[in-house]
Every structure is written in C-alpha cells, then in structure tokens.
Amino acid sequence: MTFLFHDTVPVATGTVSVAFTDRRLDLGDNADPAVRGAALAEIAAETGATPYLMHQVHGTAVHVPDGADGAFPDADALVTGAAGLALLARAADCVPVLLVADSGEVGAVHAGREGVRRGVVPAALRRLDELGATGLRAWVGPHICGACYEVPEEMRAEVAAEVPATAATTSWGTPALDLGAGVRAQLEAAGVAVAEVGGCTREDEALHSHRRDGAAAGRLAGVVWRTP
Ligand SMILES: [Zn+2]
C-alpha cells in the first residue's frame, strides 16, 4: 500500500488520480538517496507515470513541465495538461495541495507559511486558467493544524494581514497559524471546491513532521497524475 489516501476523478481527457503518501515513504531531499529512490520507484510503479519533483523554495513560481525532462526546477507549484507525469508536492507540516480540472489539467502545490502569505495557490490557479483549465477542484493534504503551529505574535500578524483566515491560537493558548484554513480561503475565493484529506502532521505519528522531528524529518507527498 503506497498511499495513505487515493481517489480517482473522471475528467474530459481520461482519469485523474490524487494521492498522498505517509511515513512509510520518505521523499525528502535529506533522505538517504537509496530510500528516496525506492520511494520514487514505488510511486512510479503505482501510478504508471514518471514522478516529477521540484526544488521547493517557499516562493510563488509555477513550473509547467511538458515532459519527463529530468528537471528539478526551483518552484513551489507544478501544473500540466500532459498525461504520464506524476506531479509531486512534498511537505512535512506545510500544506500539499492537489488541483484537478474537469478539462484534464492537474497541479501540485507546496504551500507553507511563506507560500500561503505570498499566494502560491492563487498563482497556480492563474497558471491553470492560462492553460485553459475549467472546473477546478482541490484536495488539501495532511499538514500541521492551527492548534499546533505556534509562531511569534508578529509572524501571525504578518501572515494574517495577507490571509486573515490563518490567524489561530494553539491548544496551549499562544499565537498560531492555521495554514490549512488560509489555503482553503484562497481556494474558495477563487471558486474552487475543496476536499480535506485531514490529519495533523505534528499529532499523527504516521505522518512526517518538521515541528515534531526537527531537521531529521522526512517528507510526505501529494501526488497527482492523469491517465488518458
Ligand atoms: Zn495539530
């Protein structure tokens, strides 16, 4: 069983699958190359598609791969109309978001604190719109919840000034950010239907969490691919 969650969606040009991995796989840049290689091989076998990774930099750049060119672009969102590519957004507390258009385009977005504040999800939606995508839906993957993601007061204010829905309080009463609520607000503002996969990475030991495990944390992934 490769995936924690897996669903399929009929689209105009075939079938799109959306999936999320858990701690059984480590897709992190710091993972042992053999471990990450095995994880990618498992995803390739399960999807029948070529895994496509980005070098995530907490920005708003959207990359459009048009083939399995082996690139590892600096970007936090991937969108494509091509079949046969399994787009990965990797995270350990940040929000992995998968996008599916009824017209067949797909996207994978890594939305952390900076990505939410700077609007990487709206940027991906704009790029999909430019590609002619219609009828967008989103799957929001496991991430750290608003009751766990403690931040300094000034940081909460800075992010909430851009995305008010992110303002939150931890279960122990200190300033926090709810990145999932922020992403949901951004998607809903654009008229995109949202499905929540659920799960707090910090609380659920089956998920990778940077807040819980520190620099040694692995990475889970949201994976989206189209089959003609
Ligand atoms: Zn939590």
JSON list of C-alpha atoms and ligand atoms in Angstrom, two decimals:
[
{"chain": "A", "resi": 1, "resn": "MET", "atom": "CA", "xyz": [0.00, 0.00, 0.00]},
{"chain": "A", "resi": 2, "resn": "THR", "atom": "CA", "xyz": [1.81, 3.05, -1.27]},
{"chain": "A", "resi": 3, "resn": "PHE", "atom": "CA", "xyz": [-0.71, 5.72, -0.39]},
{"chain": "A", "resi": 4, "resn": "LEU", "atom": "CA", "xyz": [-2.41, 6.97, 2.76]},
{"chain": "A", "resi": 5, "resn": "PHE", "atom": "CA", "xyz": [-5.20, 8.35, 0.57]},
{"chain": "A", "resi": 6, "resn": "HIS", "atom": "CA", "xyz": [-6.05, 7.71, -3.06]},
{"chain": "A", "resi": 7, "resn": "ASP", "atom": "CA", "xyz": [-9.00, 8.84, -5.13]},
{"chain": "A", "resi": 8, "resn": "THR", "atom": "CA", "xyz": [-9.79, 8.97, -8.83]},
{"chain": "A", "resi": 9, "resn": "VAL", "atom": "CA", "xyz": [-11.71, 11.61, -10.75]},
{"chain": "A", "resi": 10, "resn": "PRO", "atom": "CA", "xyz": [-13.12, 11.29, -14.27]},
{"chain": "A", "resi": 11, "resn": "VAL", "atom": "CA", "xyz": [-12.12, 14.26, -16.47]},
{"chain": "A", "resi": 12, "resn": "ALA", "atom": "CA", "xyz": [-12.71, 15.20, -20.11]},
{"chain": "A", "resi": 13, "resn": "THR", "atom": "CA", "xyz": [-9.42, 13.64, -21.22]},
{"chain": "A", "resi": 14, "resn": "GLY", "atom": "CA", "xyz": [-9.29, 10.49, -19.10]},
{"chain": "A", "resi": 15, "resn": "THR", "atom": "CA", "xyz": [-8.96, 9.84, -15.39]},
{"chain": "A", "resi": 16, "resn": "VAL", "atom": "CA", "xyz": [-7.03, 11.84, -12.83]},
{"chain": "A", "resi": 17, "resn": "SER", "atom": "CA", "xyz": [-5.74, 10.26, -9.62]},
{"chain": "A", "resi": 18, "resn": "VAL", "atom": "CA", "xyz": [-4.98, 12.20, -6.46]},
{"chain": "A", "resi": 19, "resn": "ALA", "atom": "CA", "xyz": [-2.99, 10.60, -3.64]},
{"chain": "A", "resi": 20, "resn": "PHE", "atom": "CA", "xyz": [-0.97, 11.35, -0.53]},
{"chain": "A", "resi": 21, "resn": "THR", "atom": "CA", "xyz": [1.86, 9.32, 0.97]},
{"chain": "A", "resi": 22, "resn": "ASP", "atom": "CA", "xyz": [2.67, 8.93, 4.66]},
{"chain": "A", "resi": 23, "resn": "ARG", "atom": "CA", "xyz": [5.64, 7.96, 6.83]},
{"chain": "A", "resi": 24, "resn": "ARG", "atom": "CA", "xyz": [6.10, 4.63, 5.07]},
{"chain": "A", "resi": 25, "resn": "LEU", "atom": "CA", "xyz": [7.86, 6.60, 2.32]},
{"chain": "A", "resi": 26, "resn": "ASP", "atom": "CA", "xyz": [10.46, 9.35, 2.72]},
{"chain": "A", "resi": 27, "resn": "LEU", "atom": "CA", "xyz": [10.68, 11.68, -0.27]},
{"chain": "A", "resi": 28, "resn": "GLY", "atom": "CA", "xyz": [12.77, 14.35, 1.42]},
{"chain": "A", "resi": 29, "resn": "ASP", "atom": "CA", "xyz": [15.86, 15.94, -0.08]},
{"chain": "A", "resi": 30, "resn": "ASN", "atom": "CA", "xyz": [17.74, 14.83, 3.04]},
{"chain": "A", "resi": 31, "resn": "ALA", "atom": "CA", "xyz": [16.61, 11.22, 2.80]},
{"chain": "A", "resi": 32, "resn": "ASP", "atom": "CA", "xyz": [19.19, 8.54, 2.07]},
{"chain": "A", "resi": 33, "resn": "PRO", "atom": "CA", "xyz": [19.32, 8.51, -1.76]},
{"chain": "A", "resi": 34, "resn": "ALA", "atom": "CA", "xyz": [18.52, 4.78, -1.76]},
{"chain": "A", "resi": 35, "resn": "VAL", "atom": "CA", "xyz": [15.48, 5.38, 0.47]},
{"chain": "A", "resi": 36, "resn": "ARG", "atom": "CA", "xyz": [14.19, 8.22, -1.68]},
{"chain": "A", "resi": 37, "resn": "GLY", "atom": "CA", "xyz": [14.96, 6.29, -4.85]},
{"chain": "A", "resi": 38, "resn": "ALA", "atom": "CA", "xyz": [12.95, 3.35, -3.60]},
{"chain": "A", "resi": 39, "resn": "ALA", "atom": "CA", "xyz": [10.07, 5.65, -2.71]},
{"chain": "A", "resi": 40, "resn": "LEU", "atom": "CA", "xyz": [10.08, 7.21, -6.17]},
{"chain": "A", "resi": 41, "resn": "ALA", "atom": "CA", "xyz": [10.25, 3.77, -7.79]},
{"chain": "A", "resi": 42, "resn": "GLU", "atom": "CA", "xyz": [7.25, 2.68, -5.75]},
{"chain": "A", "resi": 43, "resn": "ILE", "atom": "CA", "xyz": [5.31, 5.79, -6.83]},
{"chain": "A", "resi": 44, "resn": "ALA", "atom": "CA", "xyz": [6.27, 5.20, -10.47]},
{"chain": "A", "resi": 45, "resn": "ALA", "atom": "CA", "xyz": [5.09, 1.59, -10.26]},
{"chain": "A", "resi": 46, "resn": "GLU", "atom": "CA", "xyz": [1.85, 2.51, -8.51]},
{"chain": "A", "resi": 47, "resn": "THR", "atom": "CA", "xyz": [0.97, 5.40, -10.84]},
{"chain": "A", "resi": 48, "resn": "GLY", "atom": "CA", "xyz": [2.35, 4.10, -14.12]},
{"chain": "A", "resi": 49, "resn": "ALA", "atom": "CA", "xyz": [3.67, 7.65, -14.54]},
{"chain": "A", "resi": 50, "resn": "THR", "atom": "CA", "xyz": [7.03, 9.39, -14.24]},
{"chain": "A", "resi": 51, "resn": "PRO", "atom": "CA", "xyz": [7.47, 11.17, -10.89]},
{"chain": "A", "resi": 52, "resn": "TYR", "atom": "CA", "xyz": [8.25, 14.88, -11.33]},
{"chain": "A", "resi": 53, "resn": "LEU", "atom": "CA", "xyz": [9.79, 16.73, -8.40]},
{"chain": "A", "resi": 54, "resn": "MET", "atom": "CA", "xyz": [10.52, 20.40, -7.83]},
{"chain": "A", "resi": 55, "resn": "HIS", "atom": "CA", "xyz": [13.12, 22.09, -5.66]},
{"chain": "A", "resi": 56, "resn": "GLN", "atom": "CA", "xyz": [10.79, 23.86, -3.26]},
{"chain": "A", "resi": 57, "resn": "VAL", "atom": "CA", "xyz": [11.92, 27.34, -2.20]},
{"chain": "A", "resi": 58, "resn": "HIS", "atom": "CA", "xyz": [8.87, 28.86, -0.43]},
{"chain": "A", "resi": 59, "resn": "GLY", "atom": "CA", "xyz": [8.16, 31.11, -3.39]},
{"chain": "A", "resi": 60, "resn": "THR", "atom": "CA", "xyz": [5.31, 31.56, -5.83]},
{"chain": "A", "resi": 61, "resn": "ALA", "atom": "CA", "xyz": [6.92, 30.29, -9.04]},
{"chain": "A", "resi": 62, "resn": "VAL", "atom": "CA", "xyz": [4.77, 27.88, -11.03]},
{"chain": "A", "resi": 63, "resn": "HIS", "atom": "CA", "xyz": [6.56, 25.47, -13.36]},
{"chain": "A", "resi": 64, "resn": "VAL", "atom": "CA", "xyz": [4.87, 23.82, -16.33]},
{"chain": "A", "resi": 65, "resn": "PRO", "atom": "CA", "xyz": [6.63, 20.55, -17.21]},
{"chain": "A", "resi": 66, "resn": "ASP", "atom": "CA", "xyz": [5.78, 19.32, -20.67]},
{"chain": "A", "resi": 67, "resn": "GLY", "atom": "CA", "xyz": [7.59, 16.04, -20.42]},
{"chain": "A", "resi": 68, "resn": "ALA", "atom": "CA", "xyz": [9.76, 13.91, -18.16]},
{"chain": "A", "resi": 69, "resn": "ASP", "atom": "CA", "xyz": [12.81, 16.07, -18.82]},
{"chain": "A", "resi": 70, "resn": "GLY", "atom": "CA", "xyz": [14.53, 15.23, -15.56]},
{"chain": "A", "resi": 71, "resn": "ALA", "atom": "CA", "xyz": [14.40, 18.84, -14.45]},
{"chain": "A", "resi": 72, "resn": "PHE", "atom": "CA", "xyz": [14.28, 19.77, -10.80]},
{"chain": "A", "resi": 73, "resn": "PRO", "atom": "CA", "xyz": [13.03, 23.36, -11.15]},
{"chain": "A", "resi": 74, "resn": "ASP", "atom": "CA", "xyz": [13.05, 25.95, -8.38]},
{"chain": "A", "resi": 75, "resn": "ALA", "atom": "CA", "xyz": [9.29, 26.21, -7.88]},
{"chain": "A", "resi": 76, "resn": "ASP", "atom": "CA", "xyz": [6.53, 25.57, -5.38]},
{"chain": "A", "resi": 77, "resn": "ALA", "atom": "CA", "xyz": [3.85, 24.63, -7.87]},
{"chain": "A", "resi": 78, "resn": "LEU", "atom": "CA", "xyz": [3.71, 22.32, -10.86]},
{"chain": "A", "resi": 79, "resn": "VAL", "atom": "CA", "xyz": [0.86, 22.36, -13.37]},
{"chain": "A", "resi": 80, "resn": "THR", "atom": "CA", "xyz": [0.45, 20.43, -16.60]},
{"chain": "A", "resi": 81, "resn": "GLY", "atom": "CA", "xyz": [-2.01, 19.25, -19.17]},
{"chain": "A", "resi": 82, "resn": "ALA", "atom": "CA", "xyz": [0.23, 16.29, -20.01]},
{"chain": "A", "resi": 83, "resn": "ALA", "atom": "CA", "xyz": [-0.59, 12.70, -19.13]},
{"chain": "A", "resi": 84, "resn": "GLY", "atom": "CA", "xyz": [2.07, 10.34, -17.84]},
{"chain": "A", "resi": 85, "resn": "LEU", "atom": "CA", "xyz": [3.64, 12.71, -15.33]},
{"chain": "A", "resi": 86, "resn": "ALA", "atom": "CA", "xyz": [3.09, 12.23, -11.60]},
{"chain": "A", "resi": 87, "resn": "LEU", "atom": "CA", "xyz": [3.48, 15.70, -10.09]},
{"chain": "A", "resi": 88, "resn": "LEU", "atom": "CA", "xyz": [4.77, 15.73, -6.50]},
{"chain": "A", "resi": 89, "resn": "ALA", "atom": "CA", "xyz": [4.41, 18.41, -3.84]},
{"chain": "A", "resi": 90, "resn": "ARG", "atom": "CA", "xyz": [6.45, 17.38, -0.79]},
{"chain": "A", "resi": 91, "resn": "ALA", "atom": "CA", "xyz": [5.86, 18.53, 2.77]},
{"chain": "A", "resi": 92, "resn": "ALA", "atom": "CA", "xyz": [6.37, 17.90, 6.48]},
{"chain": "A", "resi": 93, "resn": "ASP", "atom": "CA", "xyz": [3.88, 20.33, 8.15]},
{"chain": "A", "resi": 94, "resn": "CYS", "atom": "CA", "xyz": [3.43, 22.61, 5.12]},
{"chain": "A", "resi": 95, "resn": "VAL", "atom": "CA", "xyz": [0.25, 22.12, 3.09]},
{"chain": "A", "resi": 96, "resn": "PRO", "atom": "CA", "xyz": [0.38, 19.90, -0.01]},
{"chain": "A", "resi": 97, "resn": "VAL", "atom": "CA", "xyz": [-2.43, 20.87, -2.38]},
{"chain": "A", "resi": 98, "resn": "LEU", "atom": "CA", "xyz": [-3.53, 18.91, -5.45]},
{"chain": "A", "resi": 99, "resn": "LEU", "atom": "CA", "xyz": [-5.58, 20.57, -8.20]},
{"chain": "A", "resi": 100, "resn": "VAL", "atom": "CA", "xyz": [-7.70, 18.86, -10.83]},
{"chain": "A", "resi": 101, "resn": "ALA", "atom": "CA", "xyz": [-9.59, 20.48, -13.71]},
{"chain": "A", "resi": 102, "resn": "ASP", "atom": "CA", "xyz": [-12.62, 18.88, -15.33]},
{"chain": "A", "resi": 103, "resn": "SER", "atom": "CA", "xyz": [-10.85, 19.74, -18.60]},
{"chain": "A", "resi": 104, "resn": "GLY", "atom": "CA", "xyz": [-7.93, 17.45, -17.61]},
{"chain": "A", "resi": 105, "resn": "GLU", "atom": "CA", "xyz": [-5.12, 19.72, -16.35]},
{"chain": "A", "resi": 106, "resn": "VAL", "atom": "CA", "xyz": [-3.58, 18.93, -12.96]},
{"chain": "A", "resi": 107, "resn": "GLY", "atom": "CA", "xyz": [-1.43, 20.71, -10.39]},
{"chain": "A", "resi": 108, "resn": "ALA", "atom": "CA", "xyz": [0.57, 20.07, -7.23]},
{"chain": "A", "resi": 109, "resn": "VAL", "atom": "CA", "xyz": [1.38, 22.91, -4.83]},
{"chain": "A", "resi": 110, "resn": "HIS", "atom": "CA", "xyz": [3.61, 23.21, -1.75]},
{"chain": "A", "resi": 111, "resn": "ALA", "atom": "CA", "xyz": [2.07, 25.90, 0.48]},
{"chain": "A", "resi": 112, "resn": "GLY", "atom": "CA", "xyz": [3.99, 26.70, 3.65]},
{"chain": "A", "resi": 113, "resn": "ARG", "atom": "CA", "xyz": [3.84, 29.84, 5.73]},
{"chain": "A", "resi": 114, "resn": "GLU", "atom": "CA", "xyz": [5.53, 31.98, 3.09]},
{"chain": "A", "resi": 115, "resn": "GLY", "atom": "CA", "xyz": [3.69, 30.29, 0.25]},
{"chain": "A", "resi": 116, "resn": "VAL", "atom": "CA", "xyz": [0.33, 31.00, 1.86]},
{"chain": "A", "resi": 117, "resn": "ARG", "atom": "CA", "xyz": [1.28, 34.60, 2.66]},
{"chain": "A", "resi": 118, "resn": "ARG", "atom": "CA", "xyz": [2.65, 35.23, -0.84]},
{"chain": "A", "resi": 119, "resn": "GLY", "atom": "CA", "xyz": [-0.14, 33.36, -2.63]},
{"chain": "A", "resi": 120, "resn": "VAL", "atom": "CA", "xyz": [1.38, 30.32, -4.31]},
{"chain": "A", "resi": 121, "resn": "VAL", "atom": "CA", "xyz": [-2.02, 28.61, -4.55]},
{"chain": "A", "resi": 122, "resn": "PRO", "atom": "CA", "xyz": [-3.65, 31.60, -6.32]},
{"chain": "A", "resi": 123, "resn": "ALA", "atom": "CA", "xyz": [-0.58, 31.72, -8.62]},
{"chain": "A", "resi": 124, "resn": "ALA", "atom": "CA", "xyz": [-1.10, 28.06, -9.57]},
{"chain": "A", "resi": 125, "resn": "LEU", "atom": "CA", "xyz": [-4.79, 28.69, -10.19]},
{"chain": "A", "resi": 126, "resn": "ARG", "atom": "CA", "xyz": [-3.93, 31.62, -12.50]},
{"chain": "A", "resi": 127, "resn": "ARG", "atom": "CA", "xyz": [-1.48, 29.46, -14.47]},
{"chain": "A", "resi": 128, "resn": "LEU", "atom": "CA", "xyz": [-4.05, 26.70, -14.84]},
{"chain": "A", "resi": 129, "resn": "ASP", "atom": "CA", "xyz": [-6.53, 29.30, -16.07]},
{"chain": "A", "resi": 130, "resn": "GLU", "atom": "CA", "xyz": [-3.98, 30.40, -18.68]},
{"chain": "A", "resi": 131, "resn": "LEU", "atom": "CA", "xyz": [-3.71, 26.78, -19.80]},
{"chain": "A", "resi": 132, "resn": "GLY", "atom": "CA", "xyz": [-7.46, 26.77, -20.37]},
{"chain": "A", "resi": 133, "resn": "ALA", "atom": "CA", "xyz": [-8.40, 24.72, -17.33]},
{"chain": "A", "resi": 134, "resn": "THR", "atom": "CA", "xyz": [-12.06, 24.73, -16.36]},
{"chain": "A", "resi": 135, "resn": "GLY", "atom": "CA", "xyz": [-13.97, 23.24, -13.44]},
{"chain": "A", "resi": 136, "resn": "LEU", "atom": "CA", "xyz": [-11.25, 23.18, -10.79]},
{"chain": "A", "resi": 137, "resn": "ARG", "atom": "CA", "xyz": [-11.30, 21.07, -7.64]},
{"chain": "A", "resi": 138, "resn": "ALA", "atom": "CA", "xyz": [-8.71, 20.84, -4.88]},
{"chain": "A", "resi": 139, "resn": "TRP", "atom": "CA", "xyz": [-7.55, 18.22, -2.39]},
{"chain": "A", "resi": 140, "resn": "VAL", "atom": "CA", "xyz": [-5.81, 19.62, 0.70]},
{"chain": "A", "resi": 141, "resn": "GLY", "atom": "CA", "xyz": [-3.42, 17.08, 2.19]},
{"chain": "A", "resi": 142, "resn": "PRO", "atom": "CA", "xyz": [-2.17, 16.43, 5.74]},
{"chain": "A", "resi": 143, "resn": "HIS", "atom": "CA", "xyz": [-0.43, 19.41, 7.37]},
{"chain": "A", "resi": 144, "resn": "ILE", "atom": "CA", "xyz": [0.20, 20.87, 10.80]},
{"chain": "A", "resi": 145, "resn": "CYS", "atom": "CA", "xyz": [-3.06, 22.09, 12.30]},
{"chain": "A", "resi": 146, "resn": "GLY", "atom": "CA", "xyz": [-3.78, 25.54, 13.67]},
{"chain": "A", "resi": 147, "resn": "ALA", "atom": "CA", "xyz": [-3.83, 24.24, 17.25]},
{"chain": "A", "resi": 148, "resn": "CYS", "atom": "CA", "xyz": [-0.22, 23.01, 16.89]},
{"chain": "A", "resi": 149, "resn": "TYR", "atom": "CA", "xyz": [1.57, 25.55, 14.70]},
{"chain": "A", "resi": 150, "resn": "GLU", "atom": "CA", "xyz": [2.88, 28.06, 17.22]},
{"chain": "A", "resi": 151, "resn": "VAL", "atom": "CA", "xyz": [4.52, 31.20, 15.85]},
{"chain": "A", "resi": 152, "resn": "PRO", "atom": "CA", "xyz": [5.58, 34.55, 17.31]},
{"chain": "A", "resi": 153, "resn": "GLU", "atom": "CA", "xyz": [2.83, 37.14, 17.62]},
{"chain": "A", "resi": 154, "resn": "GLU", "atom": "CA", "xyz": [4.43, 39.37, 14.93]},
{"chain": "A", "resi": 155, "resn": "MET", "atom": "CA", "xyz": [4.60, 36.47, 12.48]},
{"chain": "A", "resi": 156, "resn": "ARG", "atom": "CA", "xyz": [0.92, 35.64, 13.00]},
{"chain": "A", "resi": 157, "resn": "ALA", "atom": "CA", "xyz": [0.08, 39.29, 12.36]},
{"chain": "A", "resi": 158, "resn": "GLU", "atom": "CA", "xyz": [2.24, 39.43, 9.23]},
{"chain": "A", "resi": 159, "resn": "VAL", "atom": "CA", "xyz": [0.61, 36.39, 7.63]},
{"chain": "A", "resi": 160, "resn": "ALA", "atom": "CA", "xyz": [-2.92, 37.21, 8.79]},
{"chain": "A", "resi": 161, "resn": "ALA", "atom": "CA", "xyz": [-2.58, 40.70, 7.30]},
{"chain": "A", "resi": 162, "resn": "GLU", "atom": "CA", "xyz": [-2.46, 38.98, 3.88]},
{"chain": "A", "resi": 163, "resn": "VAL", "atom": "CA", "xyz": [-4.69, 35.98, 4.62]},
{"chain": "A", "resi": 164, "resn": "PRO", "atom": "CA", "xyz": [-6.95, 36.68, 7.63]},
{"chain": "A", "resi": 165, "resn": "ALA", "atom": "CA", "xyz": [-8.18, 33.07, 7.84]},
{"chain": "A", "resi": 166, "resn": "THR", "atom": "CA", "xyz": [-4.74, 31.95, 9.02]},
{"chain": "A", "resi": 167, "resn": "ALA", "atom": "CA", "xyz": [-4.95, 33.65, 12.43]},
{"chain": "A", "resi": 168, "resn": "ALA", "atom": "CA", "xyz": [-5.18, 30.95, 15.09]},
{"chain": "A", "resi": 169, "resn": "THR", "atom": "CA", "xyz": [-4.31, 30.03, 18.67]},
{"chain": "A", "resi": 170, "resn": "THR", "atom": "CA", "xyz": [-2.54, 26.89, 19.85]},
{"chain": "A", "resi": 171, "resn": "SER", "atom": "CA", "xyz": [-4.25, 24.41, 22.16]},
{"chain": "A", "resi": 172, "resn": "TRP", "atom": "CA", "xyz": [-1.98, 25.87, 24.88]},
{"chain": "A", "resi": 173, "resn": "GLY", "atom": "CA", "xyz": [-3.15, 29.42, 24.22]},
{"chain": "A", "resi": 174, "resn": "THR", "atom": "CA", "xyz": [-0.32, 31.03, 22.26]},
{"chain": "A", "resi": 175, "resn": "PRO", "atom": "CA", "xyz": [-0.29, 32.69, 18.80]},
{"chain": "A", "resi": 176, "resn": "ALA", "atom": "CA", "xyz": [-0.53, 30.24, 15.91]},
{"chain": "A", "resi": 177, "resn": "LEU", "atom": "CA", "xyz": [-1.18, 29.98, 12.19]},
{"chain": "A", "resi": 178, "resn": "ASP", "atom": "CA", "xyz": [-3.75, 27.74, 10.54]},
{"chain": "A", "resi": 179, "resn": "LEU", "atom": "CA", "xyz": [-2.19, 27.30, 7.10]},
{"chain": "A", "resi": 180, "resn": "GLY", "atom": "CA", "xyz": [-4.91, 24.89, 6.01]},
{"chain": "A", "resi": 181, "resn": "ALA", "atom": "CA", "xyz": [-7.61, 27.47, 6.73]},
{"chain": "A", "resi": 182, "resn": "GLY", "atom": "CA", "xyz": [-5.60, 30.00, 4.74]},
{"chain": "A", "resi": 183, "resn": "VAL", "atom": "CA", "xyz": [-5.31, 27.70, 1.75]},
{"chain": "A", "resi": 184, "resn": "ARG", "atom": "CA", "xyz": [-8.99, 26.85, 1.93]},
{"chain": "A", "resi": 185, "resn": "ALA", "atom": "CA", "xyz": [-9.87, 30.56, 1.96]},
{"chain": "A", "resi": 186, "resn": "GLN", "atom": "CA", "xyz": [-7.67, 31.18, -1.08]},
{"chain": "A", "resi": 187, "resn": "LEU", "atom": "CA", "xyz": [-9.23, 28.27, -2.97]},
{"chain": "A", "resi": 188, "resn": "GLU", "atom": "CA", "xyz": [-12.80, 29.19, -2.05]},
{"chain": "A", "resi": 189, "resn": "ALA", "atom": "CA", "xyz": [-12.20, 32.83, -3.02]},
{"chain": "A", "resi": 190, "resn": "ALA", "atom": "CA", "xyz": [-11.36, 31.51, -6.49]},
{"chain": "A", "resi": 191, "resn": "GLY", "atom": "CA", "xyz": [-14.49, 29.36, -6.60]},
{"chain": "A", "resi": 192, "resn": "VAL", "atom": "CA", "xyz": [-12.62, 26.07, -6.25]},
{"chain": "A", "resi": 193, "resn": "ALA", "atom": "CA", "xyz": [-14.35, 23.17, -4.46]},
{"chain": "A", "resi": 194, "resn": "VAL", "atom": "CA", "xyz": [-12.18, 21.85, -1.62]},
{"chain": "A", "resi": 195, "resn": "ALA", "atom": "CA", "xyz": [-11.83, 18.34, -0.19]},
{"chain": "A", "resi": 196, "resn": "GLU", "atom": "CA", "xyz": [-9.84, 17.96, 3.03]},
{"chain": "A", "resi": 197, "resn": "VAL", "atom": "CA", "xyz": [-7.87, 14.74, 3.41]},
{"chain": "A", "resi": 198, "resn": "GLY", "atom": "CA", "xyz": [-7.29, 15.54, 7.09]},
{"chain": "A", "resi": 199, "resn": "GLY", "atom": "CA", "xyz": [-4.63, 14.65, 9.61]},
{"chain": "A", "resi": 200, "resn": "CYS", "atom": "CA", "xyz": [-2.32, 16.87, 11.65]},
{"chain": "A", "resi": 201, "resn": "THR", "atom": "CA", "xyz": [1.29, 16.02, 10.82]},
{"chain": "A", "resi": 202, "resn": "ARG", "atom": "CA", "xyz": [2.55, 17.00, 14.27]},
{"chain": "A", "resi": 203, "resn": "GLU", "atom": "CA", "xyz": [-0.04, 14.93, 16.14]},
{"chain": "A", "resi": 204, "resn": "ASP", "atom": "CA", "xyz": [-0.19, 11.85, 13.90]},
{"chain": "A", "resi": 205, "resn": "GLU", "atom": "CA", "xyz": [2.95, 9.69, 14.21]},
{"chain": "A", "resi": 206, "resn": "ALA", "atom": "CA", "xyz": [2.14, 8.11, 10.85]},
{"chain": "A", "resi": 207, "resn": "LEU", "atom": "CA", "xyz": [2.99, 11.42, 9.14]},
{"chain": "A", "resi": 208, "resn": "HIS", "atom": "CA", "xyz": [6.24, 13.33, 8.72]},
{"chain": "A", "resi": 209, "resn": "SER", "atom": "CA", "xyz": [6.50, 16.48, 10.86]},
{"chain": "A", "resi": 210, "resn": "HIS", "atom": "CA", "xyz": [9.30, 19.03, 10.98]},
{"chain": "A", "resi": 211, "resn": "ARG", "atom": "CA", "xyz": [7.94, 20.57, 14.17]},
{"chain": "A", "resi": 212, "resn": "ARG", "atom": "CA", "xyz": [7.94, 17.17, 15.89]},
{"chain": "A", "resi": 213, "resn": "ASP", "atom": "CA", "xyz": [11.05, 15.57, 14.39]},
{"chain": "A", "resi": 214, "resn": "GLY", "atom": "CA", "xyz": [13.21, 18.58, 13.56]},
{"chain": "A", "resi": 215, "resn": "ALA", "atom": "CA", "xyz": [15.85, 18.56, 10.84]},
{"chain": "A", "resi": 216, "resn": "ALA", "atom": "CA", "xyz": [15.70, 14.75, 10.67]},
{"chain": "A", "resi": 217, "resn": "ALA", "atom": "CA", "xyz": [12.08, 14.84, 9.50]},
{"chain": "A", "resi": 218, "resn": "GLY", "atom": "CA", "xyz": [11.23, 13.06, 6.26]},
{"chain": "A", "resi": 219, "resn": "ARG", "atom": "CA", "xyz": [8.75, 14.32, 3.70]},
{"chain": "A", "resi": 220, "resn": "LEU", "atom": "CA", "xyz": [5.38, 13.03, 2.59]},
{"chain": "A", "resi": 221, "resn": "ALA", "atom": "CA", "xyz": [3.98, 13.93, -0.81]},
{"chain": "A", "resi": 222, "resn": "GLY", "atom": "CA", "xyz": [0.82, 14.83, -2.59]},
{"chain": "A", "resi": 223, "resn": "VAL", "atom": "CA", "xyz": [0.83, 13.11, -5.99]},
{"chain": "A", "resi": 224, "resn": "VAL", "atom": "CA", "xyz": [-1.43, 13.84, -8.95]},
{"chain": "A", "resi": 225, "resn": "TRP", "atom": "CA", "xyz": [-1.40, 12.24, -12.41]},
{"chain": "A", "resi": 226, "resn": "ARG", "atom": "CA", "xyz": [-3.65, 11.80, -15.41]},
{"chain": "A", "resi": 227, "resn": "THR", "atom": "CA", "xyz": [-4.21, 8.57, -17.27]},
{"chain": "A", "resi": 228, "resn": "PRO", "atom": "CA", "xyz": [-5.61, 9.00, -20.82]},
{"chain": "B", "resi": 1, "resn": "ZN", "atom": "ZN", "xyz": [-2.21, 19.54, 15.42]}
]
